[in-house]
Amino acid sequence: MTSGEDFQRDMRYVTTRITRDGADGYPVEAGRYRLIAARACPWANRAIIVRRLLGLEDAISMGLCGPTHDQRSWTFDLDPGGVDPVLGYERLQQAYFARFPDYPRGITVPAIVDVPTGELVTNDFAQMTQDLSTEWTDFHREGAPDLWPDALRDEMETVMKRVFTEVNNGVYRCGFAGSQEAYDAAYDRLWTALDWLEDRLATRRFLMGDSITEADVRLFTTLARFDPVYHGHFKCNRQKLSEMPVLWAYARDLFQTPGFGDTTDFLQIKRHYYVVHSDINPTQIVPKGPDLAGWLTPHHREELGGRPFGDGTPPGPVRPGEVVPVEASAAA
């Protein structure tokens, strides 16, 4: 991530894939890989949600970094002794360097690590979740949803591209603008897209129709962070999410669906942005608000029909050790 007059995200990721045929040297194999994520990060939150929706907990273990990091790396400060219990690492950086000793770019989450070698496989967050849906089907739970339905893929790609460029990345473009002109342009682009989404979701329950797809996962992680962080911290302040009737109801519908709200840690989210971005928030004071109780209020989106999981079923209870603490959730 770079900042300047016009924010530009560094999209050069390690694009190695884990596939059935193992074409890149890493075949799909239960128990071999570890997803390293951070609940604070919207890109990593996507992978956590998809893993849970598909029921891949037994096939791919998960390690969680804390909400803050320094310039070197995300760290395993949530674990006893500050060491990931599977990899034996204190820093995610160690997995990157195990494969690329001179790795020159930022250490990002989510990342998938090959446990036997301790080496990074990929940090390509967009391809990663698509592959979890399409390459790992042998290990999906019974009743797992189809997050990449064949009939919708072309339209999904178009929708997700706009969501990424204008919303997921659009809030960062506002927050890290280096001039008034750049900020004004970014702000206008963001709200044009949010108004488009408000219109699109007025007559359909989910982005692609009657059921949840990857497109909804990608949008949700930005919406969940909007009022706690992006509205104030990133100056995306035309309205709060809670003041946009359709998007707010849509976000609550997803939040109350297993896999979404139960993977969202608001305390870690706020701590990450307000502490790590000291250039924007030099005091590093973390705000106490907003009130999260609204996330659990009725949304009435079921009146639009549809079935969130299509022909599938919701995931079961969150696995022990992966539960978001009550004090960090909307139930607090």
PDB file of C-alpha atoms in Angstrom, residues 1-280:
ATOM      1  CA  MET A   1       0.000   0.000   0.000  1.00  0.00           C
ATOM      2  CA  THR A   2       1.349   3.401  -0.945  1.00  0.00           C
ATOM      3  CA  SER A   3       0.103   6.888  -0.248  1.00  0.00           C
ATOM      4  CA  GLY A   4       0.495  10.033  -2.226  1.00  0.00           C
ATOM      5  CA  GLU A   5      -1.768  12.470  -3.977  1.00  0.00           C
ATOM      6  CA  ASP A   6      -3.727   9.596  -5.485  1.00  0.00           C
ATOM      7  CA  PHE A   7      -3.645   6.376  -3.464  1.00  0.00           C
ATOM      8  CA  GLN A   8      -2.403   3.326  -5.385  1.00  0.00           C
ATOM      9  CA  ARG A   9      -2.600  -0.160  -3.884  1.00  0.00           C
ATOM     10  CA  ASP A  10       0.318  -2.475  -4.579  1.00  0.00           C
ATOM     11  CA  MET A  11      -1.395  -5.469  -6.208  1.00  0.00           C
ATOM     12  CA  ARG A  12       1.765  -7.517  -6.812  1.00  0.00           C
ATOM     13  CA  TYR A  13       1.017 -10.663  -4.849  1.00  0.00           C
ATOM     14  CA  VAL A  14       2.523 -14.131  -4.738  1.00  0.00           C
ATOM     15  CA  THR A  15       0.203 -15.778  -7.237  1.00  0.00           C
ATOM     16  CA  THR A  16       1.095 -19.438  -6.604  1.00  0.00           C
ATOM     17  CA  ARG A  17      -2.080 -21.506  -6.493  1.00  0.00           C
ATOM     18  CA  ILE A  18      -3.143 -24.605  -4.569  1.00  0.00           C
ATOM     19  CA  THR A  19      -5.029 -26.743  -7.085  1.00  0.00           C
ATOM     20  CA  ARG A  20      -6.284 -30.267  -7.567  1.00  0.00           C
ATOM     21  CA  ASP A  21      -3.604 -30.997 -10.158  1.00  0.00           C
ATOM     22  CA  GLY A  22      -0.847 -29.292  -8.177  1.00  0.00           C
ATOM     23  CA  ALA A  23       0.315 -27.487 -11.307  1.00  0.00           C
ATOM     24  CA  ASP A  24       2.179 -24.875  -9.240  1.00  0.00           C
ATOM     25  CA  GLY A  25       3.740 -27.504  -6.990  1.00  0.00           C
ATOM     26  CA  TYR A  26       1.096 -27.314  -4.266  1.00  0.00           C
ATOM     27  CA  PRO A  27      -1.713 -29.860  -4.634  1.00  0.00           C
ATOM     28  CA  VAL A  28      -4.928 -29.739  -2.613  1.00  0.00           C
ATOM     29  CA  GLU A  29      -4.228 -31.846   0.467  1.00  0.00           C
ATOM     30  CA  ALA A  30      -6.130 -31.797   3.748  1.00  0.00           C
ATOM     31  CA  GLY A  31      -3.996 -30.919   6.758  1.00  0.00           C
ATOM     32  CA  ARG A  32      -1.043 -29.625   4.784  1.00  0.00           C
ATOM     33  CA  TYR A  33      -1.740 -25.899   4.730  1.00  0.00           C
ATOM     34  CA  ARG A  34      -2.394 -23.189   7.301  1.00  0.00           C
ATOM     35  CA  LEU A  35      -4.398 -20.042   6.644  1.00  0.00           C
ATOM     36  CA  ILE A  36      -2.826 -17.081   8.409  1.00  0.00           C
ATOM     37  CA  ALA A  37      -5.309 -14.263   8.862  1.00  0.00           C
ATOM     38  CA  ALA A  38      -6.158 -11.291  11.057  1.00  0.00           C
ATOM     39  CA  ARG A  39      -9.725 -10.503  12.010  1.00  0.00           C
ATOM     40  CA  ALA A  40      -8.937  -6.798  11.708  1.00  0.00           C
ATOM     41  CA  CYS A  41      -8.097  -6.958   8.000  1.00  0.00           C
ATOM     42  CA  PRO A  42     -11.003  -6.884   5.501  1.00  0.00           C
ATOM     43  CA  TRP A  43      -9.108  -8.932   2.908  1.00  0.00           C
ATOM     44  CA  ALA A  44      -8.277 -11.606   5.495  1.00  0.00           C
ATOM     45  CA  ASN A  45     -11.808 -11.515   6.912  1.00  0.00           C
ATOM     46  CA  ARG A  46     -12.995 -12.663   3.466  1.00  0.00           C
ATOM     47  CA  ALA A  47     -10.904 -15.812   3.700  1.00  0.00           C
ATOM     48  CA  ILE A  48     -12.086 -16.510   7.257  1.00  0.00           C
ATOM     49  CA  ILE A  49     -15.720 -16.213   6.135  1.00  0.00           C
ATOM     50  CA  VAL A  50     -15.285 -18.425   3.053  1.00  0.00           C
ATOM     51  CA  ARG A  51     -13.415 -21.096   5.004  1.00  0.00           C
ATOM     52  CA  ARG A  52     -16.267 -21.219   7.535  1.00  0.00           C
ATOM     53  CA  LEU A  53     -19.085 -21.140   4.971  1.00  0.00           C
ATOM     54  CA  LEU A  54     -17.520 -24.044   3.074  1.00  0.00           C
ATOM     55  CA  GLY A  55     -16.689 -26.035   6.197  1.00  0.00           C
ATOM     56  CA  LEU A  56     -12.954 -26.271   5.526  1.00  0.00           C
ATOM     57  CA  GLU A  57     -11.905 -26.027   9.164  1.00  0.00           C
ATOM     58  CA  ASP A  58     -10.681 -29.633   9.303  1.00  0.00           C
ATOM     59  CA  ALA A  59      -8.893 -29.393   5.960  1.00  0.00           C
ATOM     60  CA  ILE A  60      -7.103 -26.066   6.481  1.00  0.00           C
ATOM     61  CA  SER A  61      -6.013 -24.948   9.947  1.00  0.00           C
ATOM     62  CA  MET A  62      -6.036 -21.265  10.829  1.00  0.00           C
ATOM     63  CA  GLY A  63      -3.607 -19.041  12.700  1.00  0.00           C
ATOM     64  CA  LEU A  64      -4.604 -15.543  13.755  1.00  0.00           C
ATOM     65  CA  CYS A  65      -2.340 -12.529  14.024  1.00  0.00           C
ATOM     66  CA  GLY A  66      -3.153  -9.692  16.372  1.00  0.00           C
ATOM     67  CA  PRO A  67      -4.802  -6.464  15.190  1.00  0.00           C
ATOM     68  CA  THR A  68      -1.649  -4.347  15.064  1.00  0.00           C
ATOM     69  CA  HIS A  69       1.696  -4.731  13.347  1.00  0.00           C
ATOM     70  CA  ASP A  70       4.873  -2.795  12.804  1.00  0.00           C
ATOM     71  CA  GLN A  71       6.617  -1.984   9.533  1.00  0.00           C
ATOM     72  CA  ARG A  72       8.187  -5.438   9.441  1.00  0.00           C
ATOM     73  CA  SER A  73       5.288  -7.809   9.781  1.00  0.00           C
ATOM     74  CA  TRP A  74       2.056  -9.039  11.277  1.00  0.00           C
ATOM     75  CA  THR A  75       2.830 -10.905  14.508  1.00  0.00           C
ATOM     76  CA  PHE A  76       1.332 -13.814  16.450  1.00  0.00           C
ATOM     77  CA  ASP A  77       0.897 -11.818  19.630  1.00  0.00           C
ATOM     78  CA  LEU A  78      -2.463 -13.456  20.417  1.00  0.00           C
ATOM     79  CA  ASP A  79      -0.807 -16.845  20.942  1.00  0.00           C
ATOM     80  CA  PRO A  80       0.935 -17.955  24.162  1.00  0.00           C
ATOM     81  CA  GLY A  81       4.489 -16.676  24.057  1.00  0.00           C
ATOM     82  CA  GLY A  82       3.712 -14.770  20.877  1.00  0.00           C
ATOM     83  CA  VAL A  83       4.440 -17.859  18.751  1.00  0.00           C
ATOM     84  CA  ASP A  84       2.129 -19.577  16.282  1.00  0.00           C
ATOM     85  CA  PRO A  85       1.648 -23.073  17.752  1.00  0.00           C
ATOM     86  CA  VAL A  86       1.826 -24.846  14.391  1.00  0.00           C
ATOM     87  CA  LEU A  87       4.474 -22.910  12.499  1.00  0.00           C
ATOM     88  CA  GLY A  88       6.606 -21.935  15.470  1.00  0.00           C
ATOM     89  CA  TYR A  89       6.898 -18.419  14.072  1.00  0.00           C
ATOM     90  CA  GLU A  90       6.676 -15.090  15.912  1.00  0.00           C
ATOM     91  CA  ARG A  91       6.149 -13.158  12.686  1.00  0.00           C
ATOM     92  CA  LEU A  92       4.377 -13.972   9.443  1.00  0.00           C
ATOM     93  CA  GLN A  93       7.433 -12.459   7.785  1.00  0.00           C
ATOM     94  CA  GLN A  94       9.316 -15.670   8.612  1.00  0.00           C
ATOM     95  CA  ALA A  95       7.101 -17.694   6.257  1.00  0.00           C
ATOM     96  CA  TYR A  96       7.668 -15.191   3.455  1.00  0.00           C
ATOM     97  CA  PHE A  97      11.432 -15.237   3.972  1.00  0.00           C
ATOM     98  CA  ALA A  98      11.467 -19.044   4.165  1.00  0.00           C
ATOM     99  CA  ARG A  99      10.439 -19.088   0.521  1.00  0.00           C
ATOM    100  CA  PHE A 100      11.756 -15.738  -0.677  1.00  0.00           C
ATOM    101  CA  PRO A 101      14.771 -14.676   1.455  1.00  0.00           C
ATOM    102  CA  ASP A 102      14.858 -11.253  -0.182  1.00  0.00           C
ATOM    103  CA  TYR A 103      11.079 -10.693  -0.365  1.00  0.00           C
ATOM    104  CA  PRO A 104      10.851  -6.965  -1.161  1.00  0.00           C
ATOM    105  CA  ARG A 105       7.200  -6.061  -0.585  1.00  0.00           C
ATOM    106  CA  GLY A 106       4.802  -5.772   2.320  1.00  0.00           C
ATOM    107  CA  ILE A 107       3.945  -8.751   4.513  1.00  0.00           C
ATOM    108  CA  THR A 108       0.207  -9.121   4.025  1.00  0.00           C
ATOM    109  CA  VAL A 109      -2.671 -11.229   5.271  1.00  0.00           C
ATOM    110  CA  PRO A 110      -4.366 -13.452   4.348  1.00  0.00           C
ATOM    111  CA  ALA A 111      -1.564 -15.839   3.560  1.00  0.00           C
ATOM    112  CA  ILE A 112      -1.515 -19.601   3.134  1.00  0.00           C
ATOM    113  CA  VAL A 113       1.574 -21.370   4.430  1.00  0.00           C
ATOM    114  CA  ASP A 114       2.814 -24.861   3.580  1.00  0.00           C
ATOM    115  CA  VAL A 115       3.178 -26.393   7.042  1.00  0.00           C
ATOM    116  CA  PRO A 116       5.834 -29.043   6.244  1.00  0.00           C
ATOM    117  CA  THR A 117       8.254 -26.453   4.851  1.00  0.00           C
ATOM    118  CA  GLY A 118       7.036 -23.378   6.719  1.00  0.00           C
ATOM    119  CA  GLU A 119       7.027 -21.506   3.421  1.00  0.00           C
ATOM    120  CA  LEU A 120       4.490 -19.031   2.119  1.00  0.00           C
ATOM    121  CA  VAL A 121       2.410 -20.436  -0.722  1.00  0.00           C
ATOM    122  CA  THR A 122       0.259 -17.439  -1.626  1.00  0.00           C
ATOM    123  CA  ASN A 123      -1.008 -14.106  -0.389  1.00  0.00           C
ATOM    124  CA  ASP A 124      -3.216 -13.478  -3.428  1.00  0.00           C
ATOM    125  CA  PHE A 125      -6.414 -12.819  -1.481  1.00  0.00           C
ATOM    126  CA  ALA A 126      -8.793 -12.732  -4.450  1.00  0.00           C
ATOM    127  CA  GLN A 127      -7.604 -15.951  -6.109  1.00  0.00           C
ATOM    128  CA  MET A 128      -7.268 -17.627  -2.717  1.00  0.00           C
ATOM    129  CA  THR A 129     -10.961 -17.534  -1.862  1.00  0.00           C
ATOM    130  CA  GLN A 130     -11.996 -18.488  -5.382  1.00  0.00           C
ATOM    131  CA  ASP A 131      -9.768 -21.548  -5.152  1.00  0.00           C
ATOM    132  CA  LEU A 132     -11.213 -22.484  -1.767  1.00  0.00           C
ATOM    133  CA  SER A 133     -14.590 -22.591  -3.502  1.00  0.00           C
ATOM    134  CA  THR A 134     -13.593 -24.340  -6.720  1.00  0.00           C
ATOM    135  CA  GLU A 135     -10.450 -26.418  -6.061  1.00  0.00           C
ATOM    136  CA  TRP A 136     -11.220 -27.698  -2.543  1.00  0.00           C
ATOM    137  CA  THR A 137     -14.687 -29.134  -3.244  1.00  0.00           C
ATOM    138  CA  ASP A 138     -13.657 -32.633  -2.117  1.00  0.00           C
ATOM    139  CA  PHE A 139     -13.323 -31.242   1.401  1.00  0.00           C
ATOM    140  CA  HIS A 140     -16.376 -28.969   1.524  1.00  0.00           C
ATOM    141  CA  ARG A 141     -18.911 -29.745   4.228  1.00  0.00           C
ATOM    142  CA  GLU A 142     -22.205 -31.355   3.273  1.00  0.00           C
ATOM    143  CA  GLY A 143     -24.549 -28.522   2.397  1.00  0.00           C
ATOM    144  CA  ALA A 144     -21.798 -26.021   1.570  1.00  0.00           C
ATOM    145  CA  PRO A 145     -23.098 -23.165  -0.593  1.00  0.00           C
ATOM    146  CA  ASP A 146     -21.983 -22.604  -4.173  1.00  0.00           C
ATOM    147  CA  LEU A 147     -20.252 -19.254  -3.870  1.00  0.00           C
ATOM    148  CA  TRP A 148     -19.197 -19.256  -7.549  1.00  0.00           C
ATOM    149  CA  PRO A 149     -22.250 -20.480  -9.500  1.00  0.00           C
ATOM    150  CA  ASP A 150     -21.381 -21.173 -13.122  1.00  0.00           C
ATOM    151  CA  ALA A 151     -24.434 -19.387 -14.506  1.00  0.00           C
ATOM    152  CA  LEU A 152     -23.522 -16.131 -12.759  1.00  0.00           C
ATOM    153  CA  ARG A 153     -19.753 -16.008 -13.117  1.00  0.00           C
ATOM    154  CA  ASP A 154     -19.502 -13.471 -15.924  1.00  0.00           C
ATOM    155  CA  GLU A 155     -21.862 -11.030 -14.219  1.00  0.00           C
ATOM    156  CA  MET A 156     -20.213 -11.712 -10.856  1.00  0.00           C
ATOM    157  CA  GLU A 157     -16.816 -10.762 -12.221  1.00  0.00           C
ATOM    158  CA  THR A 158     -18.211  -7.445 -13.451  1.00  0.00           C
ATOM    159  CA  VAL A 159     -19.975  -6.698 -10.165  1.00  0.00           C
ATOM    160  CA  MET A 160     -16.992  -7.717  -8.035  1.00  0.00           C
ATOM    161  CA  LYS A 161     -14.615  -5.608 -10.110  1.00  0.00           C
ATOM    162  CA  ARG A 162     -16.731  -2.524  -9.460  1.00  0.00           C
ATOM    163  CA  VAL A 163     -17.125  -3.382  -5.779  1.00  0.00           C
ATOM    164  CA  PHE A 164     -13.361  -3.788  -5.426  1.00  0.00           C
ATOM    165  CA  THR A 165     -12.212  -0.710  -7.305  1.00  0.00           C
ATOM    166  CA  GLU A 166     -14.909   1.661  -6.075  1.00  0.00           C
ATOM    167  CA  VAL A 167     -15.822   0.390  -2.586  1.00  0.00           C
ATOM    168  CA  ASN A 168     -13.322  -2.083  -1.071  1.00  0.00           C
ATOM    169  CA  ASN A 169     -10.417  -0.003  -2.341  1.00  0.00           C
ATOM    170  CA  GLY A 170     -12.438   3.178  -2.663  1.00  0.00           C
ATOM    171  CA  VAL A 171     -12.520   3.791   1.082  1.00  0.00           C
ATOM    172  CA  TYR A 172      -8.721   3.537   1.168  1.00  0.00           C
ATOM    173  CA  ARG A 173      -8.499   5.932  -1.743  1.00  0.00           C
ATOM    174  CA  CYS A 174     -10.370   8.454   0.409  1.00  0.00           C
ATOM    175  CA  GLY A 175      -8.425   7.747   3.579  1.00  0.00           C
ATOM    176  CA  PHE A 176      -4.966   7.946   2.049  1.00  0.00           C
ATOM    177  CA  ALA A 177      -5.537  10.750  -0.438  1.00  0.00           C
ATOM    178  CA  GLY A 178      -2.591  13.105  -0.412  1.00  0.00           C
ATOM    179  CA  SER A 179      -4.380  16.194  -1.648  1.00  0.00           C
ATOM    180  CA  GLN A 180      -7.807  17.795  -1.463  1.00  0.00           C
ATOM    181  CA  GLU A 181      -8.323  17.209  -5.168  1.00  0.00           C
ATOM    182  CA  ALA A 182      -7.502  13.499  -4.872  1.00  0.00           C
ATOM    183  CA  TYR A 183      -9.756  13.135  -1.844  1.00  0.00           C
ATOM    184  CA  ASP A 184     -12.685  14.917  -3.497  1.00  0.00           C
ATOM    185  CA  ALA A 185     -12.452  12.685  -6.564  1.00  0.00           C
ATOM    186  CA  ALA A 186     -12.167   9.529  -4.436  1.00  0.00           C
ATOM    187  CA  TYR A 187     -15.114  10.575  -2.274  1.00  0.00           C
ATOM    188  CA  ASP A 188     -17.326  11.154  -5.304  1.00  0.00           C
ATOM    189  CA  ARG A 189     -16.375   7.791  -6.805  1.00  0.00           C
ATOM    190  CA  LEU A 190     -17.105   5.971  -3.563  1.00  0.00           C
ATOM    191  CA  TRP A 191     -20.537   7.454  -3.066  1.00  0.00           C
ATOM    192  CA  THR A 192     -21.498   6.953  -6.704  1.00  0.00           C
ATOM    193  CA  ALA A 193     -20.810   3.242  -6.173  1.00  0.00           C
ATOM    194  CA  LEU A 194     -22.611   3.069  -2.825  1.00  0.00           C
ATOM    195  CA  ASP A 195     -25.668   4.706  -4.392  1.00  0.00           C
ATOM    196  CA  TRP A 196     -25.509   2.133  -7.198  1.00  0.00           C
ATOM    197  CA  LEU A 197     -25.438  -0.661  -4.612  1.00  0.00           C
ATOM    198  CA  GLU A 198     -28.335   0.892  -2.712  1.00  0.00           C
ATOM    199  CA  ASP A 199     -30.369   0.789  -5.936  1.00  0.00           C
ATOM    200  CA  ARG A 200     -29.229  -2.696  -6.947  1.00  0.00           C
ATOM    201  CA  LEU A 201     -30.091  -4.244  -3.592  1.00  0.00           C
ATOM    202  CA  ALA A 202     -33.491  -2.591  -3.308  1.00  0.00           C
ATOM    203  CA  THR A 203     -35.118  -5.359  -5.349  1.00  0.00           C
ATOM    204  CA  ARG A 204     -32.828  -8.355  -4.781  1.00  0.00           C
ATOM    205  CA  ARG A 205     -31.823  -9.885  -1.471  1.00  0.00           C
ATOM    206  CA  PHE A 206     -28.176 -10.466  -2.369  1.00  0.00           C
ATOM    207  CA  LEU A 207     -25.841  -8.961  -4.924  1.00  0.00           C
ATOM    208  CA  MET A 208     -26.377 -11.706  -7.478  1.00  0.00           C
ATOM    209  CA  GLY A 209     -29.979 -12.569  -6.650  1.00  0.00           C
ATOM    210  CA  ASP A 210     -31.569 -14.980  -4.220  1.00  0.00           C
ATOM    211  CA  SER A 211     -28.492 -16.556  -2.614  1.00  0.00           C
ATOM    212  CA  ILE A 212     -25.147 -15.573  -1.124  1.00  0.00           C
ATOM    213  CA  THR A 213     -22.118 -15.636  -3.415  1.00  0.00           C
ATOM    214  CA  GLU A 214     -18.496 -14.564  -3.132  1.00  0.00           C
ATOM    215  CA  ALA A 215     -19.623 -11.107  -4.262  1.00  0.00           C
ATOM    216  CA  ASP A 216     -21.521 -10.663  -0.991  1.00  0.00           C
ATOM    217  CA  VAL A 217     -18.530 -11.809   1.057  1.00  0.00           C
ATOM    218  CA  ARG A 218     -16.355  -9.221  -0.646  1.00  0.00           C
ATOM    219  CA  LEU A 219     -18.776  -6.367  -0.042  1.00  0.00           C
ATOM    220  CA  PHE A 220     -19.672  -7.342   3.525  1.00  0.00           C
ATOM    221  CA  THR A 221     -16.194  -6.920   4.992  1.00  0.00           C
ATOM    222  CA  THR A 222     -16.108  -3.281   3.890  1.00  0.00           C
ATOM    223  CA  LEU A 223     -19.638  -2.566   5.105  1.00  0.00           C
ATOM    224  CA  ALA A 224     -18.866  -4.072   8.524  1.00  0.00           C
ATOM    225  CA  ARG A 225     -15.996  -1.598   8.915  1.00  0.00           C
ATOM    226  CA  PHE A 226     -17.797   1.411   7.513  1.00  0.00           C
ATOM    227  CA  ASP A 227     -19.303   3.058  10.584  1.00  0.00           C
ATOM    228  CA  PRO A 228     -16.610   1.973  13.098  1.00  0.00           C
ATOM    229  CA  VAL A 229     -13.712   3.092  10.877  1.00  0.00           C
ATOM    230  CA  TYR A 230     -14.211   4.363   7.348  1.00  0.00           C
ATOM    231  CA  HIS A 231     -16.876   6.995   8.059  1.00  0.00           C
ATOM    232  CA  GLY A 232     -14.614   8.980  10.393  1.00  0.00           C
ATOM    233  CA  HIS A 233     -11.066   7.675  10.102  1.00  0.00           C
ATOM    234  CA  PHE A 234     -11.108   7.627   6.291  1.00  0.00           C
ATOM    235  CA  LYS A 235     -13.417  10.672   5.927  1.00  0.00           C
ATOM    236  CA  CYS A 236     -16.098   8.710   4.042  1.00  0.00           C
ATOM    237  CA  ASN A 237     -18.681  10.767   5.828  1.00  0.00           C
ATOM    238  CA  ARG A 238     -21.553  11.707   3.545  1.00  0.00           C
ATOM    239  CA  GLN A 239     -23.661   9.219   5.494  1.00  0.00           C
ATOM    240  CA  LYS A 240     -23.164   6.408   7.918  1.00  0.00           C
ATOM    241  CA  LEU A 241     -24.005   2.927   6.706  1.00  0.00           C
ATOM    242  CA  SER A 242     -26.785   2.957   9.300  1.00  0.00           C
ATOM    243  CA  GLU A 243     -28.290   5.937   7.442  1.00  0.00           C
ATOM    244  CA  MET A 244     -28.575   4.083   4.113  1.00  0.00           C
ATOM    245  CA  PRO A 245     -31.774   2.035   4.484  1.00  0.00           C
ATOM    246  CA  VAL A 246     -31.129  -0.655   1.883  1.00  0.00           C
ATOM    247  CA  LEU A 247     -27.407  -1.231   2.423  1.00  0.00           C
ATOM    248  CA  TRP A 248     -27.844  -1.181   6.192  1.00  0.00           C
ATOM    249  CA  ALA A 249     -30.609  -3.796   6.041  1.00  0.00           C
ATOM    250  CA  TYR A 250     -28.544  -5.891   3.600  1.00  0.00           C
ATOM    251  CA  ALA A 251     -25.476  -5.706   5.844  1.00  0.00           C
ATOM    252  CA  ARG A 252     -27.537  -6.765   8.876  1.00  0.00           C
ATOM    253  CA  ASP A 253     -29.020  -9.656   6.915  1.00  0.00           C
ATOM    254  CA  LEU A 254     -25.522 -10.952   6.198  1.00  0.00           C
ATOM    255  CA  PHE A 255     -24.253 -10.179   9.698  1.00  0.00           C
ATOM    256  CA  GLN A 256     -27.017 -12.293  11.209  1.00  0.00           C
ATOM    257  CA  THR A 257     -26.180 -15.177   8.835  1.00  0.00           C
ATOM    258  CA  PRO A 258     -23.767 -17.791  10.256  1.00  0.00           C
ATOM    259  CA  GLY A 259     -20.291 -17.190   8.876  1.00  0.00           C
ATOM    260  CA  PHE A 260     -20.470 -13.414   8.723  1.00  0.00           C
ATOM    261  CA  GLY A 261     -21.199 -11.727  12.043  1.00  0.00           C
ATOM    262  CA  ASP A 262     -19.647 -14.563  14.015  1.00  0.00           C
ATOM    263  CA  THR A 263     -16.288 -13.909  12.314  1.00  0.00           C
ATOM    264  CA  THR A 264     -16.375 -10.124  12.843  1.00  0.00           C
ATOM    265  CA  ASP A 265     -14.351  -8.674  15.716  1.00  0.00           C
ATOM    266  CA  PHE A 266     -15.126  -4.967  16.065  1.00  0.00           C
ATOM    267  CA  LEU A 267     -12.535  -4.330  18.772  1.00  0.00           C
ATOM    268  CA  GLN A 268      -9.718  -5.701  16.630  1.00  0.00           C
ATOM    269  CA  ILE A 269     -11.004  -3.799  13.608  1.00  0.00           C
ATOM    270  CA  LYS A 270     -10.934  -0.463  15.410  1.00  0.00           C
ATOM    271  CA  ARG A 271      -7.617  -1.119  17.114  1.00  0.00           C
ATOM    272  CA  HIS A 272      -5.951  -1.981  13.810  1.00  0.00           C
ATOM    273  CA  TYR A 273      -6.945   1.113  11.890  1.00  0.00           C
ATOM    274  CA  TYR A 274      -6.675   3.713  14.638  1.00  0.00           C
ATOM    275  CA  VAL A 275      -3.351   2.426  16.014  1.00  0.00           C
ATOM    276  CA  VAL A 276      -1.499   1.291  12.890  1.00  0.00           C
ATOM    277  CA  HIS A 277      -2.425   4.310  10.767  1.00  0.00           C
ATOM    278  CA  SER A 278      -0.576   6.765  12.970  1.00  0.00           C
ATOM    279  CA  ASP A 279      -0.078   9.112  10.024  1.00  0.00           C
ATOM    280  CA  ILE A 280      -3.854   9.607   9.923  1.00  0.00           C
TER     281      ILE A 280
END
